C-alpha positions as YAML, in Angstrom:
chain: A
units: angstrom
residues:
- id: 1
  name: MET
  ca: [93.74, 59.43, 42.00]
- id: 2
  name: ASP
  ca: [91.69, 62.45, 43.00]
- id: 3
  name: MET
  ca: [89.82, 63.34, 39.82]
- id: 4
  name: HIS
  ca: [86.79, 65.41, 38.98]
- id: 5
  name: ASP
  ca: [83.51, 65.29, 37.11]
- id: 6
  name: SER
  ca: [84.42, 66.27, 33.54]
- id: 7
  name: THR
  ca: [81.01, 67.78, 32.86]
- id: 8
  name: THR
  ca: [80.17, 71.37, 33.71]
- id: 9
  name: ASN
  ca: [77.44, 71.61, 36.35]
- id: 10
  name: PRO
  ca: [74.30, 73.70, 35.78]
- id: 11
  name: ALA
  ca: [74.14, 77.20, 37.19]
- id: 12
  name: CYS
  ca: [74.37, 77.12, 40.97]
- id: 13
  name: ASN
  ca: [71.46, 78.01, 43.19]
- id: 14
  name: ALA
  ca: [71.97, 80.34, 46.15]
- id: 15
  name: LYS
  ca: [72.87, 77.53, 48.56]
- id: 16
  name: GLU
  ca: [75.40, 76.06, 46.16]
- id: 17
  name: GLN
  ca: [76.88, 79.50, 45.50]
- id: 18
  name: PHE
  ca: [77.34, 80.04, 49.23]
- id: 19
  name: HIS
  ca: [79.00, 76.63, 49.58]
- id: 20
  name: ILE
  ca: [81.37, 77.32, 46.70]
- id: 21
  name: ALA
  ca: [82.24, 80.78, 48.03]
- id: 22
  name: GLU
  ca: [82.93, 79.37, 51.49]
- id: 23
  name: SER
  ca: [84.98, 76.49, 50.08]
- id: 24
  name: THR
  ca: [87.01, 78.97, 48.05]
- id: 25
  name: ARG
  ca: [87.63, 81.16, 51.09]
- id: 26
  name: GLN
  ca: [88.74, 78.20, 53.19]
- id: 27
  name: LEU
  ca: [90.95, 76.88, 50.40]
- id: 28
  name: LEU
  ca: [92.77, 80.15, 49.77]
- id: 29
  name: SER
  ca: [93.13, 80.76, 53.51]
- id: 30
  name: HIS
  ca: [95.01, 77.52, 54.07]
- id: 31
  name: ALA
  ca: [96.60, 76.49, 50.77]
- id: 32
  name: ASN
  ca: [100.35, 76.74, 50.22]
- id: 33
  name: VAL
  ca: [100.09, 78.63, 46.93]
- id: 34
  name: VAL
  ca: [103.19, 78.47, 44.73]
- id: 35
  name: ASP
  ca: [103.60, 80.33, 41.44]
- id: 36
  name: ALA
  ca: [106.33, 78.54, 39.50]
- id: 37
  name: TRP
  ca: [107.04, 81.43, 37.14]
- id: 38
  name: SER
  ca: [106.99, 85.05, 38.21]
- id: 39
  name: PRO
  ca: [108.69, 88.19, 36.89]
- id: 40
  name: CYS
  ca: [111.18, 89.67, 39.30]
- id: 41
  name: HIS
  ca: [111.06, 93.33, 40.29]
- id: 42
  name: PRO
  ca: [114.32, 93.89, 42.20]
- id: 43
  name: ASP
  ca: [113.56, 97.59, 42.53]
- id: 44
  name: ASN
  ca: [110.00, 97.08, 43.79]
- id: 45
  name: ALA
  ca: [109.42, 94.81, 46.77]
- id: 46
  name: ASP
  ca: [105.70, 95.61, 46.78]
- id: 47
  name: ALA
  ca: [105.36, 93.99, 43.37]
- id: 48
  name: LEU
  ca: [106.81, 90.74, 44.71]
- id: 49
  name: PHE
  ca: [104.71, 90.44, 47.86]
- id: 50
  name: ASP
  ca: [101.26, 88.92, 47.88]
- id: 51
  name: GLU
  ca: [99.60, 87.73, 51.06]
- id: 52
  name: HIS
  ca: [98.02, 84.77, 49.25]
- id: 53
  name: ILE
  ca: [101.27, 83.47, 47.80]
- id: 54
  name: ALA
  ca: [103.51, 81.25, 49.95]
- id: 55
  name: ALA
  ca: [106.31, 81.42, 47.40]
- id: 56
  name: ARG
  ca: [107.12, 82.44, 43.84]
- id: 57
  name: CYS
  ca: [109.84, 81.23, 41.53]
- id: 58
  name: CYS
  ca: [111.27, 84.64, 40.65]
- id: 59
  name: ILE
  ca: [113.25, 85.17, 37.48]
- id: 60
  name: ALA
  ca: [116.51, 86.23, 39.11]
- id: 61
  name: THR
  ca: [118.72, 86.19, 36.00]
- id: 62
  name: ARG
  ca: [118.28, 87.20, 32.34]
- id: 63
  name: PRO
  ca: [118.21, 84.77, 29.40]
- id: 64
  name: LEU
  ca: [121.49, 86.06, 27.92]
- id: 65
  name: ASP
  ca: [123.34, 86.53, 31.21]
- id: 66
  name: ARG
  ca: [126.91, 85.38, 31.44]
- id: 67
  name: TYR
  ca: [128.57, 84.28, 34.67]
- id: 68
  name: GLY
  ca: [129.21, 87.76, 36.07]
- id: 69
  name: ASP
  ca: [125.92, 89.20, 34.83]
- id: 70
  name: ALA
  ca: [123.96, 86.56, 36.71]
- id: 71
  name: PHE
  ca: [125.92, 87.26, 39.88]
- id: 72
  name: ARG
  ca: [125.01, 90.96, 39.65]
- id: 73
  name: HIS
  ca: [121.31, 90.31, 38.98]
- id: 74
  name: ILE
  ca: [121.03, 87.82, 41.84]
- id: 75
  name: THR
  ca: [122.73, 90.32, 44.13]
- id: 76
  name: ASP
  ca: [120.04, 92.86, 43.18]
- id: 77
  name: VAL
  ca: [117.34, 90.44, 44.30]
- id: 78
  name: TYR
  ca: [119.16, 89.80, 47.59]
- id: 79
  name: HIS
  ca: [119.28, 93.55, 48.18]
- id: 80
  name: THR
  ca: [115.53, 93.91, 47.61]
- id: 81
  name: VAL
  ca: [114.59, 90.97, 49.83]
- id: 82
  name: ASN
  ca: [116.96, 91.99, 52.61]
- id: 83
  name: HIS
  ca: [115.32, 95.41, 52.79]
- id: 84
  name: SER
  ca: [111.73, 94.14, 52.90]
- id: 85
  name: HIS
  ca: [109.94, 92.74, 55.94]
- id: 86
  name: ARG
  ca: [107.38, 91.07, 53.64]
- id: 87
  name: LEU
  ca: [109.76, 88.99, 51.53]
- id: 88
  name: ARG
  ca: [112.08, 86.13, 52.41]
- id: 89
  name: LEU
  ca: [114.54, 84.09, 50.37]
- id: 90
  name: VAL
  ca: [113.78, 80.39, 50.57]
- id: 91
  name: TYR
  ca: [116.13, 77.47, 50.08]
- id: 92
  name: THR
  ca: [114.05, 74.51, 51.30]
- id: 93
  name: VAL
  ca: [110.42, 73.40, 51.32]
- id: 94
  name: ASP
  ca: [110.33, 74.01, 55.07]
- id: 95
  name: ASP
  ca: [111.27, 77.62, 54.33]
- id: 96
  name: ILE
  ca: [108.23, 77.91, 52.04]
- id: 97
  name: LEU
  ca: [105.90, 76.51, 54.70]
- id: 98
  name: ALA
  ca: [107.33, 78.95, 57.24]
- id: 99
  name: CYS
  ca: [106.68, 81.86, 54.86]
- id: 100
  name: ARG
  ca: [103.03, 80.87, 54.59]
- id: 101
  name: GLN
  ca: [102.71, 80.64, 58.36]
- id: 102
  name: ASP
  ca: [104.44, 83.99, 58.90]
- id: 103
  name: GLY
  ca: [102.45, 85.87, 56.24]
- id: 104
  name: VAL
  ca: [105.41, 86.71, 54.01]
- id: 105
  name: THR
  ca: [106.09, 85.77, 50.38]
- id: 106
  name: GLY
  ca: [108.96, 83.39, 49.79]
- id: 107
  name: ILE
  ca: [111.32, 84.12, 46.91]
- id: 108
  name: ILE
  ca: [112.70, 81.10, 45.06]
- id: 109
  name: LEU
  ca: [115.62, 82.19, 42.90]
- id: 110
  name: SER
  ca: [115.06, 80.84, 39.40]
- id: 111
  name: SER
  ca: [116.78, 81.23, 36.06]
- id: 112
  name: PRO
  ca: [115.08, 81.23, 32.63]
- id: 113
  name: SER
  ca: [118.27, 80.02, 30.95]
- id: 114
  name: CYS
  ca: [121.50, 78.25, 31.81]
- id: 115
  name: GLU
  ca: [123.89, 80.33, 29.69]
- id: 116
  name: PHE
  ca: [125.48, 81.86, 32.79]
- id: 117
  name: LEU
  ca: [126.60, 78.35, 33.81]
- id: 118
  name: PHE
  ca: [128.66, 77.84, 30.65]
- id: 119
  name: ASN
  ca: [132.08, 77.05, 32.03]
- id: 120
  name: ASN
  ca: [134.92, 74.62, 31.58]
- id: 121
  name: ILE
  ca: [133.92, 73.21, 34.95]
- id: 122
  name: VAL
  ca: [130.11, 73.16, 34.82]
- id: 123
  name: GLU
  ca: [129.76, 71.23, 38.07]
- id: 124
  name: ALA
  ca: [131.69, 73.86, 40.03]
- id: 125
  name: ALA
  ca: [129.64, 76.68, 38.47]
- id: 126
  name: VAL
  ca: [126.39, 74.92, 39.42]
- id: 127
  name: HIS
  ca: [127.68, 74.45, 42.97]
- id: 128
  name: VAL
  ca: [128.50, 78.16, 43.31]
- id: 129
  name: TYR
  ca: [125.08, 79.30, 42.12]
- id: 130
  name: TRP
  ca: [123.30, 76.69, 44.22]
- id: 131
  name: LYS
  ca: [125.06, 78.19, 47.24]
- id: 132
  name: MET
  ca: [123.80, 81.60, 46.10]
- id: 133
  name: GLY
  ca: [120.28, 80.23, 46.23]
- id: 134
  name: ILE
  ca: [119.38, 79.23, 42.67]
- id: 135
  name: ARG
  ca: [116.83, 76.43, 42.96]
- id: 136
  name: THR
  ca: [115.38, 76.10, 39.44]
- id: 137
  name: VAL
  ca: [117.09, 76.52, 36.09]
- id: 138
  name: ALA
  ca: [115.79, 76.22, 32.52]
- id: 139
  name: LEU
  ca: [118.05, 74.66, 29.92]
- id: 140
  name: ALA
  ca: [116.84, 76.97, 27.15]
- id: 141
  name: CYS
  ca: [114.68, 80.06, 26.77]
- id: 142
  name: ASN
  ca: [113.26, 80.32, 23.23]
- id: 143
  name: GLY
  ca: [116.73, 80.32, 21.67]
- id: 144
  name: SER
  ca: [119.28, 77.53, 22.03]
- id: 145
  name: THR
  ca: [121.95, 77.41, 24.73]
- id: 146
  name: PHE
  ca: [125.12, 75.41, 25.17]
- id: 147
  name: ALA
  ca: [122.94, 72.78, 26.88]
- id: 148
  name: ALA
  ca: [119.83, 72.37, 24.72]
- id: 149
  name: GLU
  ca: [117.97, 73.53, 21.65]
- id: 150
  name: GLY
  ca: [115.35, 76.24, 22.20]
- id: 151
  name: CYS
  ca: [111.71, 76.06, 21.15]
- id: 152
  name: LEU
  ca: [112.05, 78.87, 18.57]
- id: 153
  name: ASP
  ca: [114.81, 77.08, 16.69]
- id: 154
  name: ALA
  ca: [112.94, 75.42, 13.85]
- id: 155
  name: ASN
  ca: [115.10, 72.34, 13.21]
- id: 156
  name: ASP
  ca: [114.41, 70.46, 16.45]
- id: 157
  name: SER
  ca: [117.48, 68.43, 15.58]
- id: 158
  name: SER
  ca: [120.23, 68.93, 18.15]
- id: 159
  name: GLY
  ca: [118.38, 68.03, 21.34]
- id: 160
  name: LEU
  ca: [120.35, 67.85, 24.59]
- id: 161
  name: SER
  ca: [124.10, 68.45, 24.22]
- id: 162
  name: LYS
  ca: [126.95, 66.62, 25.99]
- id: 163
  name: GLU
  ca: [127.47, 69.72, 28.12]
- id: 164
  name: GLY
  ca: [123.74, 69.74, 28.83]
- id: 165
  name: ALA
  ca: [123.97, 66.20, 30.16]
- id: 166
  name: GLU
  ca: [126.80, 67.32, 32.44]
- id: 167
  name: LEU
  ca: [124.64, 70.19, 33.64]
- id: 168
  name: LEU
  ca: [121.79, 67.79, 34.42]
- id: 169
  name: ALA
  ca: [124.13, 65.64, 36.48]
- id: 170
  name: ALA
  ca: [125.37, 68.67, 38.42]
- id: 171
  name: CYS
  ca: [121.81, 69.88, 39.11]
- id: 172
  name: ARG
  ca: [120.90, 66.43, 40.37]
- id: 173
  name: LYS
  ca: [123.99, 66.31, 42.59]
- id: 174
  name: PHE
  ca: [123.51, 69.67, 44.29]
- id: 175
  name: GLY
  ca: [119.73, 69.94, 44.25]
- id: 176
  name: ILE
  ca: [118.46, 72.27, 41.53]
- id: 177
  name: THR
  ca: [115.15, 71.57, 39.79]
- id: 178
  name: VAL
  ca: [115.52, 71.37, 36.00]
- id: 179
  name: ASP
  ca: [113.01, 73.33, 33.93]
- id: 180
  name: ALA
  ca: [112.21, 72.18, 30.37]
- id: 181
  name: ALA
  ca: [110.00, 75.17, 29.51]
- id: 182
  name: GLY
  ca: [111.28, 76.94, 26.41]
- id: 183
  name: THR
  ca: [113.16, 73.96, 25.03]
- id: 184
  name: ALA
  ca: [112.49, 72.33, 21.66]
- id: 185
  name: PRO
  ca: [110.42, 69.10, 21.75]
- id: 186
  name: ARG
  ca: [113.33, 66.73, 21.12]
- id: 187
  name: ALA
  ca: [115.49, 68.47, 23.70]
- id: 188
  name: ALA
  ca: [112.66, 68.42, 26.24]
- id: 189
  name: MET
  ca: [112.14, 64.69, 25.80]
- id: 190
  name: GLU
  ca: [115.87, 64.01, 26.12]
- id: 191
  name: ILE
  ca: [116.04, 66.17, 29.25]
- id: 192
  name: THR
  ca: [113.16, 64.20, 30.77]
- id: 193
  name: GLU
  ca: [114.76, 60.88, 29.89]
- id: 194
  name: SER
  ca: [118.26, 61.84, 31.07]
- id: 195
  name: ALA
  ca: [117.50, 63.83, 34.22]
- id: 196
  name: GLN
  ca: [117.17, 60.81, 36.53]
- id: 197
  name: MET
  ca: [114.88, 62.96, 38.67]
- id: 198
  name: PRO
  ca: [111.51, 64.67, 38.20]
- id: 199
  name: ILE
  ca: [111.56, 67.86, 36.11]
- id: 200
  name: MET
  ca: [109.28, 70.85, 35.73]
- id: 201
  name: TYR
  ca: [107.72, 72.87, 32.96]
- id: 202
  name: SER
  ca: [107.51, 76.12, 34.90]
- id: 203
  name: HIS
  ca: [105.04, 77.76, 32.51]
- id: 204
  name: THR
  ca: [103.47, 76.20, 29.48]
- id: 205
  name: SER
  ca: [100.15, 75.32, 27.83]
- id: 206
  name: PRO
  ca: [98.83, 72.34, 25.85]
- id: 207
  name: ARG
  ca: [99.64, 72.47, 22.16]
- id: 208
  name: ALA
  ca: [96.45, 70.52, 21.48]
- id: 209
  name: LEU
  ca: [94.54, 73.68, 22.41]
- id: 210
  name: PHE
  ca: [97.07, 76.47, 21.81]
- id: 211
  name: ASP
  ca: [99.39, 75.71, 18.92]
- id: 212
  name: ASN
  ca: [102.51, 77.82, 19.45]
- id: 213
  name: PRO
  ca: [106.22, 76.99, 19.82]
- id: 214
  name: TRP
  ca: [106.24, 77.42, 23.60]
- id: 215
  name: SER
  ca: [103.31, 75.08, 24.25]
- id: 216
  name: ILE
  ca: [104.02, 71.38, 24.64]
- id: 217
  name: GLY
  ca: [102.61, 68.26, 23.04]
- id: 218
  name: ASP
  ca: [100.79, 65.50, 24.85]
- id: 219
  name: GLU
  ca: [103.75, 63.12, 24.63]
- id: 220
  name: GLN
  ca: [106.00, 65.65, 26.36]
- id: 221
  name: ALA
  ca: [103.42, 66.12, 29.10]
- id: 222
  name: LYS
  ca: [103.00, 62.38, 29.63]
- id: 223
  name: ALA
  ca: [106.76, 61.82, 29.75]
- id: 224
  name: CYS
  ca: [107.11, 64.57, 32.36]
- id: 225
  name: ALA
  ca: [104.35, 63.10, 34.51]
- id: 226
  name: LYS
  ca: [105.65, 59.55, 34.18]
- id: 227
  name: ASN
  ca: [108.93, 60.79, 35.63]
- id: 228
  name: GLY
  ca: [107.13, 62.44, 38.57]
- id: 229
  name: GLY
  ca: [107.32, 65.96, 37.16]
- id: 230
  name: VAL
  ca: [104.87, 68.86, 37.23]
- id: 231
  name: LEU
  ca: [103.42, 71.05, 34.46]
- id: 232
  name: GLY
  ca: [102.94, 74.73, 35.32]
- id: 233
  name: ILE
  ca: [99.98, 76.15, 33.39]
- id: 234
  name: ALA
  ca: [100.76, 79.66, 32.19]
- id: 235
  name: ALA
  ca: [98.31, 82.56, 32.23]
- id: 236
  name: TYR
  ca: [100.57, 84.37, 29.76]
- id: 237
  name: PRO
  ca: [98.06, 85.66, 27.18]
- id: 238
  name: SER
  ca: [99.98, 84.64, 24.07]
- id: 239
  name: LEU
  ca: [100.12, 81.05, 25.35]
- id: 240
  name: LEU
  ca: [96.32, 80.98, 25.61]
- id: 241
  name: TRP
  ca: [95.66, 82.16, 22.06]
- id: 242
  name: ASP
  ca: [94.25, 79.55, 19.70]
- id: 243
  name: GLY
  ca: [93.76, 81.86, 16.74]
- id: 244
  name: VAL
  ca: [90.02, 82.09, 17.37]
- id: 245
  name: HIS
  ca: [89.14, 82.69, 21.02]
- id: 246
  name: ALA
  ca: [90.56, 85.59, 23.01]
- id: 247
  name: PRO
  ca: [92.66, 84.61, 26.03]
- id: 248
  name: SER
  ca: [90.36, 84.33, 29.02]
- id: 249
  name: MET
  ca: [89.90, 82.63, 32.35]
- id: 250
  name: ASP
  ca: [87.79, 79.98, 30.64]
- id: 251
  name: ARG
  ca: [90.63, 79.26, 28.21]
- id: 252
  name: TYR
  ca: [93.01, 79.05, 31.17]
- id: 253
  name: VAL
  ca: [90.68, 76.53, 32.83]
- id: 254
  name: ALA
  ca: [90.57, 74.59, 29.55]
- id: 255
  name: GLY
  ca: [94.36, 74.34, 29.60]
- id: 256
  name: ILE
  ca: [94.33, 73.05, 33.17]
- id: 257
  name: GLU
  ca: [91.62, 70.51, 32.37]
- id: 258
  name: HIS
  ca: [93.40, 69.23, 29.28]
- id: 259
  name: PHE
  ca: [96.49, 68.31, 31.28]
- id: 260
  name: VAL
  ca: [94.50, 67.01, 34.27]
- id: 261
  name: ASN
  ca: [92.56, 64.67, 31.96]
- id: 262
  name: LEU
  ca: [95.81, 63.64, 30.27]
- id: 263
  name: VAL
  ca: [98.18, 63.05, 33.21]
- id: 264
  name: GLY
  ca: [96.17, 63.55, 36.42]
- id: 265
  name: ILE
  ca: [95.86, 66.33, 38.96]
- id: 266
  name: ASP
  ca: [99.07, 65.25, 40.74]
- id: 267
  name: HIS
  ca: [101.17, 66.61, 37.88]
- id: 268
  name: VAL
  ca: [99.59, 70.02, 37.25]
- id: 269
  name: GLY
  ca: [100.37, 73.33, 38.96]
- id: 270
  name: LEU
  ca: [100.36, 77.09, 38.49]
- id: 271
  name: GLY
  ca: [103.04, 78.80, 36.41]
- id: 272
  name: LEU
  ca: [101.26, 82.06, 35.87]
- id: 273
  name: GLY
  ca: [103.98, 84.09, 34.18]
- id: 274
  name: ALA
  ca: [104.34, 87.69, 33.06]
- id: 275
  name: ILE
  ca: [102.34, 89.83, 30.66]
- id: 276
  name: SER
  ca: [103.50, 90.86, 27.22]
- id: 277
  name: THR
  ca: [100.24, 91.65, 25.45]
- id: 278
  name: PRO
  ca: [96.87, 93.14, 26.46]
- id: 279
  name: ASN
  ca: [94.48, 90.60, 27.91]
- id: 280
  name: PRO
  ca: [90.74, 91.22, 27.44]
- id: 281
  name: ASP
  ca: [89.61, 89.11, 30.39]
- id: 282
  name: PRO
  ca: [89.90, 91.00, 33.72]
- id: 283
  name: SER
  ca: [89.57, 87.83, 35.82]
- id: 284
  name: LEU
  ca: [92.57, 86.29, 34.07]
- id: 285
  name: THR
  ca: [94.75, 89.37, 34.33]
- id: 286
  name: ARG
  ca: [94.20, 89.40, 38.08]
- id: 287
  name: LEU
  ca: [95.92, 86.01, 38.23]
- id: 288
  name: LEU
  ca: [99.09, 87.53, 36.85]
- id: 289
  name: PRO
  ca: [101.82, 89.08, 38.99]
- id: 290
  name: PRO
  ca: [101.89, 92.89, 39.23]
- id: 291
  name: ALA
  ca: [103.26, 94.03, 35.89]
- id: 292
  name: ALA
  ca: [100.96, 96.82, 34.84]
- id: 293
  name: ALA
  ca: [103.82, 98.72, 33.24]
- id: 294
  name: CYS
  ca: [104.19, 95.89, 30.70]
- id: 295
  name: LEU
  ca: [100.54, 96.00, 29.70]
- id: 296
  name: PRO
  ca: [99.70, 98.68, 27.12]
- id: 297
  name: SER
  ca: [96.06, 98.93, 28.19]
- id: 298
  name: ALA
  ca: [94.70, 97.62, 31.46]
- id: 299
  name: ASP
  ca: [91.83, 98.69, 33.66]
- id: 300
  name: THR
  ca: [92.26, 95.96, 36.26]
- id: 301
  name: ASP
  ca: [93.73, 95.96, 39.74]
- id: 302
  name: PHE
  ca: [97.18, 94.35, 39.85]
- id: 303
  name: SER
  ca: [97.70, 94.86, 43.58]
- id: 304
  name: SER
  ca: [96.78, 91.26, 44.43]
- id: 305
  name: MET
  ca: [96.17, 87.88, 42.83]
- id: 306
  name: ALA
  ca: [93.30, 87.29, 45.24]
- id: 307
  name: ASP
  ca: [90.45, 88.04, 42.83]
- id: 308
  name: GLY
  ca: [91.94, 85.96, 40.03]
- id: 309
  name: LEU
  ca: [92.63, 82.97, 42.28]
- id: 310
  name: LYS
  ca: [89.14, 83.25, 43.74]
- id: 311
  name: ILE
  ca: [87.51, 83.20, 40.30]
- id: 312
  name: LEU
  ca: [89.71, 80.30, 39.19]
- id: 313
  name: MET
  ca: [88.90, 78.23, 42.28]
- id: 314
  name: GLU
  ca: [85.18, 78.92, 41.97]
- id: 315
  name: LYS
  ca: [85.14, 77.82, 38.34]
- id: 316
  name: LEU
  ca: [86.96, 74.59, 39.16]
- id: 317
  name: LEU
  ca: [84.81, 73.84, 42.21]
- id: 318
  name: ILE
  ca: [81.70, 74.25, 40.04]
- id: 319
  name: LYS
  ca: [83.20, 71.72, 37.63]
- id: 320
  name: GLY
  ca: [83.45, 69.22, 40.47]
- id: 321
  name: TYR
  ca: [87.05, 69.46, 41.62]
- id: 322
  name: SER
  ca: [87.51, 68.74, 45.32]
- id: 323
  name: SER
  ca: [89.30, 71.08, 47.71]
- id: 324
  name: ALA
  ca: [92.02, 68.44, 48.10]
- id: 325
  name: ALA
  ca: [92.57, 68.35, 44.34]
- id: 326
  name: LEU
  ca: [92.73, 72.15, 44.14]
- id: 327
  name: ALA
  ca: [95.23, 72.31, 47.00]
- id: 328
  name: LYS
  ca: [97.50, 70.14, 44.85]
- id: 329
  name: LEU
  ca: [97.04, 72.45, 41.88]
- id: 330
  name: LEU
  ca: [97.69, 75.57, 43.96]
- id: 331
  name: GLY
  ca: [100.98, 74.41, 45.37]
- id: 332
  name: GLU
  ca: [101.22, 70.95, 46.92]
- id: 333
  name: ASN
  ca: [102.42, 69.42, 43.65]
- id: 334
  name: TRP
  ca: [105.26, 71.93, 43.44]
- id: 335
  name: LEU
  ca: [106.20, 71.25, 47.05]
- id: 336
  name: ARG
  ca: [106.36, 67.52, 46.33]
- id: 337
  name: LEU
  ca: [108.58, 68.14, 43.31]
- id: 338
  name: PHE
  ca: [110.92, 70.44, 45.26]
- id: 339
  name: ARG
  ca: [111.21, 67.89, 48.08]
- id: 340
  name: ALA
  ca: [112.26, 65.32, 45.50]
- id: 341
  name: THR
  ca: [114.88, 67.52, 43.80]
- id: 342
  name: TRP
  ca: [116.26, 70.03, 46.33]
- id: 343
  name: LYS
  ca: [119.01, 69.22, 48.81]
...
């Protein structure tokens, strides 16, 4: 497995700095970058496009959407994409690769909750929304759903429901990637065990470093990886707060390294996420999608992720990660997962 030197190298000399800068430029010029969790701005196509991003999993529905609500919100995204020459809806991995080649950003329709699929005939509902383009769906989003218990429900007792198991089977049949982010620990483990396919955590962080309900424990991470799944490391500030250190790019790197050391680079990706609280580290905020309106105080440029990705890659190259390993982190792991689960 392609691993890295776990020790931090001394400060680089000028030659090393040039090599790292050139390696970063080459990497970001050719990598198929995928962000597995991105806010959707159906009224602002410019906020969705980024020349360095091959594709983003865009939150196309709302957590409390019912069947008709989800239809309306997905239609809004279609309208935005159809009227932009820089965006393109994607349905297959080949579509993502074509977006990278053509210099447009691919939009993967994703849902943060499955409530809109609650129906007497779950399989038929899943089939309809798959045809509409939904390619990833979470079984809970903080609160519980008909399918699974959410991470903010304290009991952690109900796990995956019978209807949730039916939903898993339907997702497997039609080709929708199941997302365990936001589910309670027991539910997440049962989803992993019952899915019969690799799953994703679209955006999370290691509980060993950042103890909050949304973060996941090491056993959850290992179970996901054992099943071929991928962990998206979130740059969401509240998920990088340990009660002592302010959220920062170094804390983000620490989250990546924890999971890489635990399960290997093949099972770690980017799930950058949205912003809900001010972030004191400019290099980290540049990794986040354009959402300046959600940030009470920001003096950073949200027009592109380029600076944030550049800083992140440089830090990891200095730590000894190879370009091949970083290409996996940037997007190849997500592409492998989507190939295994989409149809």
